[in-house]
PDB file of N, CA and C in Angstrom:
ATOM      1  N   MET A  29       8.075  20.041   4.491  1.00 43.00           N
ATOM      2  CA  MET A  29       7.812  18.820   3.726  1.00 43.00           C
ATOM      3  C   MET A  29       6.221  18.913   3.368  1.00 43.00           C
ATOM      4  N   SER A  30       5.971  18.672   2.145  1.00 48.00           N
ATOM      5  CA  SER A  30       4.505  18.712   1.614  1.00 48.00           C
ATOM      6  C   SER A  30       4.031  17.294   1.888  1.00 48.00           C
ATOM      7  N   ARG A  31       2.747  17.151   2.166  1.00 55.00           N
ATOM      8  CA  ARG A  31       2.048  15.855   2.400  1.00 55.00           C
ATOM      9  C   ARG A  31       1.701  15.307   1.131  1.00 55.00           C
ATOM     10  N   LYS A  32       1.790  14.054   0.972  1.00 55.00           N
ATOM     11  CA  LYS A  32       1.387  13.330  -0.276  1.00 55.00           C
ATOM     12  C   LYS A  32      -0.142  13.143  -0.327  1.00 55.00           C
ATOM     13  N   LYS A  33      -0.633  13.527  -1.379  1.00 58.00           N
ATOM     14  CA  LYS A  33      -2.156  13.408  -1.614  1.00 58.00           C
ATOM     15  C   LYS A  33      -2.371  12.423  -2.699  1.00 58.00           C
ATOM     16  N   ILE A  34      -3.547  11.826  -2.723  1.00 60.00           N
ATOM     17  CA  ILE A  34      -3.917  10.854  -3.752  1.00 60.00           C
ATOM     18  C   ILE A  34      -5.462  11.339  -4.124  1.00 60.00           C
ATOM     19  N   THR A  35      -5.655  11.351  -5.397  1.00 55.00           N
ATOM     20  CA  THR A  35      -6.809  11.767  -6.000  1.00 55.00           C
ATOM     21  C   THR A  35      -7.636  10.412  -6.405  1.00 55.00           C
ATOM     22  N   LEU A  36      -8.869  10.295  -5.880  1.00 52.00           N
ATOM     23  CA  LEU A  36      -9.728   9.104  -6.163  1.00 52.00           C
ATOM     24  C   LEU A  36     -10.962   9.604  -6.824  1.00 52.00           C
ATOM     25  N   SER A  37     -11.517   8.765  -7.713  1.00 51.00           N
ATOM     26  CA  SER A  37     -12.831   9.058  -8.234  1.00 51.00           C
ATOM     27  C   SER A  37     -13.892   8.740  -7.258  1.00 51.00           C
ATOM     28  N   GLY A  38     -14.804   9.634  -7.092  1.00 51.00           N
ATOM     29  CA  GLY A  38     -15.810   9.398  -6.063  1.00 51.00           C
ATOM     30  C   GLY A  38     -17.155   8.977  -6.762  1.00 51.00           C
ATOM     31  N   LYS A  39     -18.268   9.050  -5.987  1.00 50.00           N
ATOM     32  CA  LYS A  39     -19.438   8.678  -6.624  1.00 50.00           C
ATOM     33  C   LYS A  39     -19.907   9.787  -7.699  1.00 50.00           C
ATOM     34  N   GLU A  40     -20.594   9.319  -8.730  1.00 46.00           N
ATOM     35  CA  GLU A  40     -21.144  10.188  -9.757  1.00 46.00           C
ATOM     36  C   GLU A  40     -20.020  11.270 -10.233  1.00 46.00           C
ATOM     37  N   GLY A  41     -18.889  10.886 -10.414  1.00 45.00           N
ATOM     38  CA  GLY A  41     -17.816  11.717 -10.983  1.00 45.00           C
ATOM     39  C   GLY A  41     -17.262  12.749 -10.001  1.00 45.00           C
ATOM     40  N   GLU A  42     -17.619  12.573  -8.706  1.00 42.00           N
ATOM     41  CA  GLU A  42     -16.956  13.469  -7.723  1.00 42.00           C
ATOM     42  C   GLU A  42     -15.569  13.085  -7.543  1.00 42.00           C
ATOM     43  N   THR A  43     -14.738  13.983  -7.162  1.00 43.00           N
ATOM     44  CA  THR A  43     -13.265  13.685  -6.988  1.00 43.00           C
ATOM     45  C   THR A  43     -12.977  13.856  -5.463  1.00 43.00           C
ATOM     46  N   GLN A  44     -12.299  12.901  -4.931  1.00 48.00           N
ATOM     47  CA  GLN A  44     -11.786  13.013  -3.512  1.00 48.00           C
ATOM     48  C   GLN A  44     -10.298  13.108  -3.489  1.00 48.00           C
ATOM     49  N   VAL A  45      -9.803  13.926  -2.601  1.00 48.00           N
ATOM     50  CA  VAL A  45      -8.400  13.917  -2.359  1.00 48.00           C
ATOM     51  C   VAL A  45      -8.066  13.396  -0.936  1.00 48.00           C
ATOM     52  N   GLN A  46      -7.315  12.385  -0.874  1.00 64.00           N
ATOM     53  CA  GLN A  46      -7.034  11.804   0.467  1.00 64.00           C
ATOM     54  C   GLN A  46      -5.528  11.889   0.743  1.00 64.00           C
ATOM     55  N   ASP A  47      -5.252  12.245   1.975  1.00 77.00           N
ATOM     56  CA  ASP A  47      -4.027  12.214   2.442  1.00 77.00           C
ATOM     57  C   ASP A  47      -3.463  10.767   2.461  1.00 77.00           C
ATOM     58  N   MET A  48      -2.158  10.448   2.203  1.00 81.00           N
ATOM     59  CA  MET A  48      -1.732   9.110   2.302  1.00 81.00           C
ATOM     60  C   MET A  48      -1.807   8.625   3.724  1.00 81.00           C
ATOM     61  N   GLU A  49      -1.848   9.513   4.780  1.00 85.00           N
ATOM     62  CA  GLU A  49      -2.104   9.108   6.228  1.00 85.00           C
ATOM     63  C   GLU A  49      -3.375   8.455   6.348  1.00 85.00           C
ATOM     64  N   VAL A  50      -4.394   9.108   5.668  1.00 86.00           N
ATOM     65  CA  VAL A  50      -5.762   8.549   5.734  1.00 86.00           C
ATOM     66  C   VAL A  50      -5.881   7.251   5.030  1.00 86.00           C
ATOM     67  N   VAL A  51      -5.185   7.081   3.844  1.00 88.00           N
ATOM     68  CA  VAL A  51      -5.158   5.823   3.151  1.00 88.00           C
ATOM     69  C   VAL A  51      -4.549   4.802   4.022  1.00 88.00           C
ATOM     70  N   TYR A  52      -3.477   5.134   4.699  1.00 92.00           N
ATOM     71  CA  TYR A  52      -2.752   4.040   5.570  1.00 92.00           C
ATOM     72  C   TYR A  52      -3.762   3.628   6.660  1.00 92.00           C
ATOM     73  N   ARG A  53      -4.394   4.565   7.265  1.00 92.00           N
ATOM     74  CA  ARG A  53      -5.330   4.153   8.423  1.00 92.00           C
ATOM     75  C   ARG A  53      -6.460   3.316   7.956  1.00 92.00           C
ATOM     76  N   GLN A  54      -6.839   3.651   6.739  1.00 93.00           N
ATOM     77  CA  GLN A  54      -8.002   2.836   6.265  1.00 93.00           C
ATOM     78  C   GLN A  54      -7.621   1.408   5.620  1.00 93.00           C
ATOM     79  N   HIS A  55      -6.325   1.260   5.240  1.00 94.00           N
ATOM     80  CA  HIS A  55      -6.068  -0.001   4.551  1.00 94.00           C
ATOM     81  C   HIS A  55      -4.882  -0.783   5.161  1.00 94.00           C
ATOM     82  N   ALA A  56      -4.177  -0.273   6.211  1.00 96.00           N
ATOM     83  CA  ALA A  56      -2.982  -0.949   6.717  1.00 96.00           C
ATOM     84  C   ALA A  56      -3.405  -2.295   7.413  1.00 96.00           C
ATOM     85  N   GLN A  57      -4.433  -2.335   8.102  1.00 97.00           N
ATOM     86  CA  GLN A  57      -4.871  -3.622   8.754  1.00 97.00           C
ATOM     87  C   GLN A  57      -5.201  -4.634   7.767  1.00 97.00           C
ATOM     88  N   THR A  58      -5.776  -4.311   6.667  1.00 95.00           N
ATOM     89  CA  THR A  58      -6.078  -5.261   5.561  1.00 95.00           C
ATOM     90  C   THR A  58      -4.833  -5.752   4.979  1.00 95.00           C
ATOM     91  N   VAL A  59      -4.002  -4.884   4.643  1.00 96.00           N
ATOM     92  CA  VAL A  59      -2.660  -5.269   4.053  1.00 96.00           C
ATOM     93  C   VAL A  59      -1.851  -6.196   4.949  1.00 96.00           C
ATOM     94  N   PHE A  60      -1.887  -5.812   6.286  1.00 97.00           N
ATOM     95  CA  PHE A  60      -1.173  -6.599   7.264  1.00 97.00           C
ATOM     96  C   PHE A  60      -1.882  -7.942   7.414  1.00 97.00           C
ATOM     97  N   LYS A  61      -3.156  -8.117   7.366  1.00 97.00           N
ATOM     98  CA  LYS A  61      -3.825  -9.350   7.540  1.00 97.00           C
ATOM     99  C   LYS A  61      -3.491 -10.240   6.376  1.00 97.00           C
ATOM    100  N   TYR A  62      -3.572  -9.680   5.173  1.00 95.00           N
ATOM    101  CA  TYR A  62      -3.198 -10.425   3.883  1.00 95.00           C
ATOM    102  C   TYR A  62      -1.828 -10.959   3.952  1.00 95.00           C
ATOM    103  N   LEU A  63      -0.843 -10.054   4.504  1.00 96.00           N
ATOM    104  CA  LEU A  63       0.486 -10.551   4.701  1.00 96.00           C
ATOM    105  C   LEU A  63       0.734 -11.610   5.675  1.00 96.00           C
ATOM    106  N   MET A  64      -0.105 -11.496   6.703  1.00 96.00           N
ATOM    107  CA  MET A  64      -0.146 -12.628   7.734  1.00 96.00           C
ATOM    108  C   MET A  64      -0.406 -14.015   7.137  1.00 96.00           C
ATOM    109  N   LEU A  65      -1.477 -13.951   6.219  1.00 96.00           N
ATOM    110  CA  LEU A  65      -1.865 -15.174   5.443  1.00 96.00           C
ATOM    111  C   LEU A  65      -0.761 -15.762   4.747  1.00 96.00           C
ATOM    112  N   LEU A  66       0.086 -14.855   4.161  1.00 93.00           N
ATOM    113  CA  LEU A  66       1.207 -15.230   3.309  1.00 93.00           C
ATOM    114  C   LEU A  66       2.343 -15.793   4.136  1.00 93.00           C
ATOM    115  N   THR A  67       2.712 -15.004   5.168  1.00 93.00           N
ATOM    116  CA  THR A  67       3.954 -15.175   5.830  1.00 93.00           C
ATOM    117  C   THR A  67       3.853 -16.008   7.180  1.00 93.00           C
ATOM    118  N   HIS A  68       2.656 -15.889   7.800  1.00 96.00           N
ATOM    119  CA  HIS A  68       2.510 -16.636   9.079  1.00 96.00           C
ATOM    120  C   HIS A  68       3.400 -16.051  10.149  1.00 96.00           C
ATOM    121  N   GLU A  69       4.040 -14.898   9.917  1.00 96.00           N
ATOM    122  CA  GLU A  69       4.944 -14.240  10.879  1.00 96.00           C
ATOM    123  C   GLU A  69       4.527 -12.771  11.197  1.00 96.00           C
ATOM    124  N   ALA A  70       4.140 -12.459  12.296  1.00 97.00           N
ATOM    125  CA  ALA A  70       3.651 -10.974  12.559  1.00 97.00           C
ATOM    126  C   ALA A  70       4.776  -9.949  12.279  1.00 97.00           C
ATOM    127  N   ASN A  71       5.977 -10.255  12.701  1.00 97.00           N
ATOM    128  CA  ASN A  71       7.094  -9.294  12.581  1.00 97.00           C
ATOM    129  C   ASN A  71       7.237  -9.053  11.013  1.00 97.00           C
ATOM    130  N   LEU A  72       7.285 -10.164  10.303  1.00 96.00           N
ATOM    131  CA  LEU A  72       7.592 -10.031   8.778  1.00 96.00           C
ATOM    132  C   LEU A  72       6.398  -9.350   8.153  1.00 96.00           C
ATOM    133  N   ALA A  73       5.213  -9.661   8.558  1.00 97.00           N
ATOM    134  CA  ALA A  73       4.068  -9.124   8.031  1.00 97.00           C
ATOM    135  C   ALA A  73       4.037  -7.609   8.289  1.00 97.00           C
ATOM    136  N   GLU A  74       4.415  -7.098   9.406  1.00 97.00           N
ATOM    137  CA  GLU A  74       4.532  -5.795   9.707  1.00 97.00           C
ATOM    138  C   GLU A  74       5.540  -5.097   8.923  1.00 97.00           C
ATOM    139  N   GLU A  75       6.651  -5.695   8.775  1.00 96.00           N
ATOM    140  CA  GLU A  75       7.772  -5.118   7.948  1.00 96.00           C
ATOM    141  C   GLU A  75       7.390  -4.883   6.541  1.00 96.00           C
ATOM    142  N   LEU A  76       6.752  -5.933   5.961  1.00 96.00           N
ATOM    143  CA  LEU A  76       6.243  -5.816   4.619  1.00 96.00           C
ATOM    144  C   LEU A  76       5.121  -4.913   4.434  1.00 96.00           C
ATOM    145  N   THR A  77       4.333  -4.705   5.503  1.00 96.00           N
ATOM    146  CA  THR A  77       3.237  -3.684   5.351  1.00 96.00           C
ATOM    147  C   THR A  77       3.788  -2.262   5.240  1.00 96.00           C
ATOM    148  N   GLN A  78       4.871  -2.072   6.071  1.00 95.00           N
ATOM    149  CA  GLN A  78       5.577  -0.806   6.064  1.00 95.00           C
ATOM    150  C   GLN A  78       6.282  -0.562   4.676  1.00 95.00           C
ATOM    151  N   GLU A  79       6.829  -1.590   4.179  1.00 95.00           N
ATOM    152  CA  GLU A  79       7.514  -1.523   2.917  1.00 95.00           C
ATOM    153  C   GLU A  79       6.411  -1.212   1.752  1.00 95.00           C
ATOM    154  N   THR A  80       5.225  -1.848   1.900  1.00 95.00           N
ATOM    155  CA  THR A  80       4.225  -1.673   0.794  1.00 95.00           C
ATOM    156  C   THR A  80       3.890  -0.227   0.823  1.00 95.00           C
ATOM    157  N   PHE A  81       3.588   0.411   2.005  1.00 93.00           N
ATOM    158  CA  PHE A  81       3.141   1.751   2.055  1.00 93.00           C
ATOM    159  C   PHE A  81       4.246   2.764   1.771  1.00 93.00           C
ATOM    160  N   TYR A  82       5.469   2.315   1.993  1.00 91.00           N
ATOM    161  CA  TYR A  82       6.645   3.227   1.703  1.00 91.00           C
ATOM    162  C   TYR A  82       6.730   3.294   0.126  1.00 91.00           C
ATOM    163  N   GLN A  83       6.685   2.180  -0.554  1.00 91.00           N
ATOM    164  CA  GLN A  83       6.712   2.121  -2.059  1.00 91.00           C
ATOM    165  C   GLN A  83       5.459   2.793  -2.642  1.00 91.00           C
ATOM    166  N   ALA A  84       4.298   2.751  -1.966  1.00 88.00           N
ATOM    167  CA  ALA A  84       3.193   3.487  -2.503  1.00 88.00           C
ATOM    168  C   ALA A  84       3.404   4.940  -2.383  1.00 88.00           C
ATOM    169  N   VAL A  85       3.936   5.461  -1.374  1.00 86.00           N
ATOM    170  CA  VAL A  85       4.190   6.941  -1.214  1.00 86.00           C
ATOM    171  C   VAL A  85       5.262   7.317  -2.154  1.00 86.00           C
ATOM    172  N   ARG A  86       6.283   6.520  -2.475  1.00 88.00           N
ATOM    173  CA  ARG A  86       7.291   6.784  -3.405  1.00 88.00           C
ATOM    174  C   ARG A  86       6.722   6.894  -4.855  1.00 88.00           C
ATOM    175  N   SER A  87       5.735   6.163  -5.100  1.00 86.00           N
ATOM    176  CA  SER A  87       5.231   6.157  -6.539  1.00 86.00           C
ATOM    177  C   SER A  87       3.918   6.799  -6.638  1.00 86.00           C
ATOM    178  N   ILE A  88       3.583   7.662  -5.700  1.00 83.00           N
ATOM    179  CA  ILE A  88       2.138   8.221  -5.710  1.00 83.00           C
ATOM    180  C   ILE A  88       1.884   9.008  -7.029  1.00 83.00           C
ATOM    181  N   ASP A  89       2.936   9.638  -7.568  1.00 81.00           N
ATOM    182  CA  ASP A  89       2.852  10.327  -8.855  1.00 81.00           C
ATOM    183  C   ASP A  89       2.375   9.479 -10.077  1.00 81.00           C
ATOM    184  N   ARG A  90       2.525   8.225  -9.836  1.00 85.00           N
ATOM    185  CA  ARG A  90       2.043   7.246 -10.897  1.00 85.00           C
ATOM    186  C   ARG A  90       0.840   6.618 -10.634  1.00 85.00           C
ATOM    187  N   PHE A  91       0.132   6.942  -9.604  1.00 82.00           N
ATOM    188  CA  PHE A  91      -1.158   6.340  -9.258  1.00 82.00           C
ATOM    189  C   PHE A  91      -2.232   6.635 -10.378  1.00 82.00           C
ATOM    190  N   ASP A  92      -2.755   5.601 -10.908  1.00 83.00           N
ATOM    191  CA  ASP A  92      -3.794   5.675 -11.977  1.00 83.00           C
ATOM    192  C   ASP A  92      -5.165   5.822 -11.332  1.00 83.00           C
ATOM    193  N   GLU A  93      -5.656   7.086 -11.444  1.00 79.00           N
ATOM    194  CA  GLU A  93      -6.940   7.364 -10.714  1.00 79.00           C
ATOM    195  C   GLU A  93      -8.119   6.589 -11.243  1.00 79.00           C
ATOM    196  N   SER A  94      -7.905   5.830 -12.254  1.00 85.00           N
ATOM    197  CA  SER A  94      -9.074   5.026 -12.674  1.00 85.00           C
ATOM    198  C   SER A  94      -9.232   3.759 -11.999  1.00 85.00           C
ATOM    199  N   CYS A  95      -8.160   3.396 -11.205  1.00 85.00           N
ATOM    200  CA  CYS A  95      -8.112   2.099 -10.416  1.00 85.00           C
ATOM    201  C   CYS A  95      -8.461   2.282  -9.006  1.00 85.00           C
ATOM    202  N   LYS A  96      -8.937   1.318  -8.364  1.00 88.00           N
ATOM    203  CA  LYS A  96      -9.137   1.311  -6.912  1.00 88.00           C
ATOM    204  C   LYS A  96      -7.782   1.397  -6.105  1.00 88.00           C
ATOM    205  N   ILE A  97      -7.938   2.118  -5.006  1.00 87.00           N
ATOM    206  CA  ILE A  97      -6.647   2.241  -4.170  1.00 87.00           C
ATOM    207  C   ILE A  97      -6.120   0.865  -3.663  1.00 87.00           C
ATOM    208  N   THR A  98      -7.223  -0.067  -3.509  1.00 90.00           N
ATOM    209  CA  THR A  98      -6.832  -1.404  -2.931  1.00 90.00           C
ATOM    210  C   THR A  98      -6.083  -2.173  -4.024  1.00 90.00           C
ATOM    211  N   THR A  99      -6.442  -1.960  -5.279  1.00 91.00           N
ATOM    212  CA  THR A  99      -5.703  -2.647  -6.475  1.00 91.00           C
ATOM    213  C   THR A  99      -4.376  -2.082  -6.518  1.00 91.00           C
ATOM    214  N   TRP A 100      -4.173  -0.899  -6.292  1.00 90.00           N
ATOM    215  CA  TRP A 100      -2.904  -0.184  -6.316  1.00 90.00           C
ATOM    216  C   TRP A 100      -1.956  -0.687  -5.145  1.00 90.00           C
ATOM    217  N   LEU A 101      -2.550  -0.726  -4.027  1.00 93.00           N
ATOM    218  CA  LEU A 101      -1.840  -1.290  -2.851  1.00 93.00           C
ATOM    219  C   LEU A 101      -1.435  -2.796  -2.965  1.00 93.00           C
ATOM    220  N   VAL A 102      -2.367  -3.541  -3.497  1.00 93.00           N
ATOM    221  CA  VAL A 102      -1.951  -4.911  -3.706  1.00 93.00           C
ATOM    222  C   VAL A 102      -0.811  -5.071  -4.673  1.00 93.00           C
ATOM    223  N   CYS A 103      -0.727  -4.246  -5.735  1.00 92.00           N
ATOM    224  CA  CYS A 103       0.315  -4.321  -6.702  1.00 92.00           C
ATOM    225  C   CYS A 103       1.686  -4.044  -5.784  1.00 92.00           C
ATOM    226  N   HIS A 104       1.768  -2.990  -4.992  1.00 93.00           N
ATOM    227  CA  HIS A 104       2.917  -2.763  -4.106  1.00 93.00           C
ATOM    228  C   HIS A 104       3.118  -3.851  -3.153  1.00 93.00           C
ATOM    229  N   LEU A 105       2.163  -4.434  -2.642  1.00 94.00           N
ATOM    230  CA  LEU A 105       2.236  -5.539  -1.652  1.00 94.00           C
ATOM    231  C   LEU A 105       2.942  -6.706  -2.389  1.00 94.00           C
ATOM    232  N   GLN A 106       2.546  -7.070  -3.477  1.00 94.00           N
ATOM    233  CA  GLN A 106       3.134  -8.078  -4.339  1.00 94.00           C
ATOM    234  C   GLN A 106       4.657  -7.834  -4.500  1.00 94.00           C
ATOM    235  N   LYS A 107       4.889  -6.637  -4.940  1.00 93.00           N
ATOM    236  CA  LYS A 107       6.328  -6.173  -5.170  1.00 93.00           C
ATOM    237  C   LYS A 107       7.175  -6.381  -3.860  1.00 93.00           C
ATOM    238  N   SER A 108       6.679  -6.018  -2.763  1.00 93.00           N
ATOM    239  CA  SER A 108       7.314  -6.149  -1.436  1.00 93.00           C
ATOM    240  C   SER A 108       7.563  -7.623  -1.212  1.00 93.00           C
ATOM    241  N   VAL A 109       6.615  -8.496  -1.391  1.00 93.00           N
ATOM    242  CA  VAL A 109       6.767  -9.874  -1.112  1.00 93.00           C
ATOM    243  C   VAL A 109       7.833 -10.436  -2.010  1.00 93.00           C
ATOM    244  N   PHE A 110       7.705 -10.213  -3.301  1.00 93.00           N
ATOM    245  CA  PHE A 110       8.686 -10.806  -4.257  1.00 93.00           C
ATOM    246  C   PHE A 110      10.153 -10.107  -3.986  1.00 93.00           C
ATOM    247  N   SER A 111      10.400  -9.090  -3.675  1.00 92.00           N
ATOM    248  CA  SER A 111      11.495  -8.521  -3.328  1.00 92.00           C
ATOM    249  C   SER A 111      12.053  -9.174  -2.036  1.00 92.00           C
ATOM    250  N   TYR A 112      11.313  -9.309  -1.121  1.00 93.00           N
ATOM    251  CA  TYR A 112      11.765 -10.108   0.095  1.00 93.00           C
ATOM    252  C   TYR A 112      12.157 -11.519  -0.203  1.00 93.00           C
ATOM    253  N   MET A 113      11.348 -12.182  -0.964  1.00 90.00           N
ATOM    254  CA  MET A 113      11.696 -13.577  -1.366  1.00 90.00           C
ATOM    255  C   MET A 113      12.954 -13.598  -2.193  1.00 90.00           C
ATOM    256  N   LYS A 114      13.148 -12.633  -3.083  1.00 91.00           N
ATOM    257  CA  LYS A 114      14.394 -12.599  -3.927  1.00 91.00           C
ATOM    258  C   LYS A 114      15.670 -12.372  -3.041  1.00 91.00           C
ATOM    259  N   ASN A 115      15.415 -11.475  -2.000  1.00 90.00           N
ATOM    260  CA  ASN A 115      16.596 -11.262  -1.084  1.00 90.00           C
ATOM    261  C   ASN A 115      16.989 -12.540  -0.238  1.00 90.00           C
ATOM    262  N   MET A 116      15.893 -13.211   0.151  1.00 88.00           N
ATOM    263  CA  MET A 116      16.140 -14.432   0.985  1.00 88.00           C
ATOM    264  C   MET A 116      16.626 -15.563   0.245  1.00 88.00           C
ATOM    265  N   CYS A 117      16.462 -15.643  -1.062  1.00 90.00           N
ATOM    266  CA  CYS A 117      16.846 -16.701  -1.829  1.00 90.00           C
ATOM    267  C   CYS A 117      18.277 -16.541  -2.522  1.00 90.00           C
ATOM    268  N   GLY A 118      18.687 -15.356  -2.496  1.00 72.00           N
ATOM    269  CA  GLY A 118      19.967 -15.152  -3.129  1.00 72.00           C
ATOM    270  C   GLY A 118      20.395 -13.937  -3.116  1.00 72.00           C
TER     271      GLY A 118
END
């Protein structure tokens, strides 16, 4: 199985390639904390954090290198929350 990589713009036009595992380690706590603010439930926040990164890995080929990784993750976070709410309401 190949590892998913993400290319980011670095300083002064440099390019960085990061493993999604590194991206997860760097941003999972922030995503979790944001979800805790929204849900007030640790188990749900953890589940939605995992879903957020799962969806991010699935769509890595559509990552727009001109945007920040945090912006991209927030987009997936919102989709995870909306999907959860939709499933809960009907």
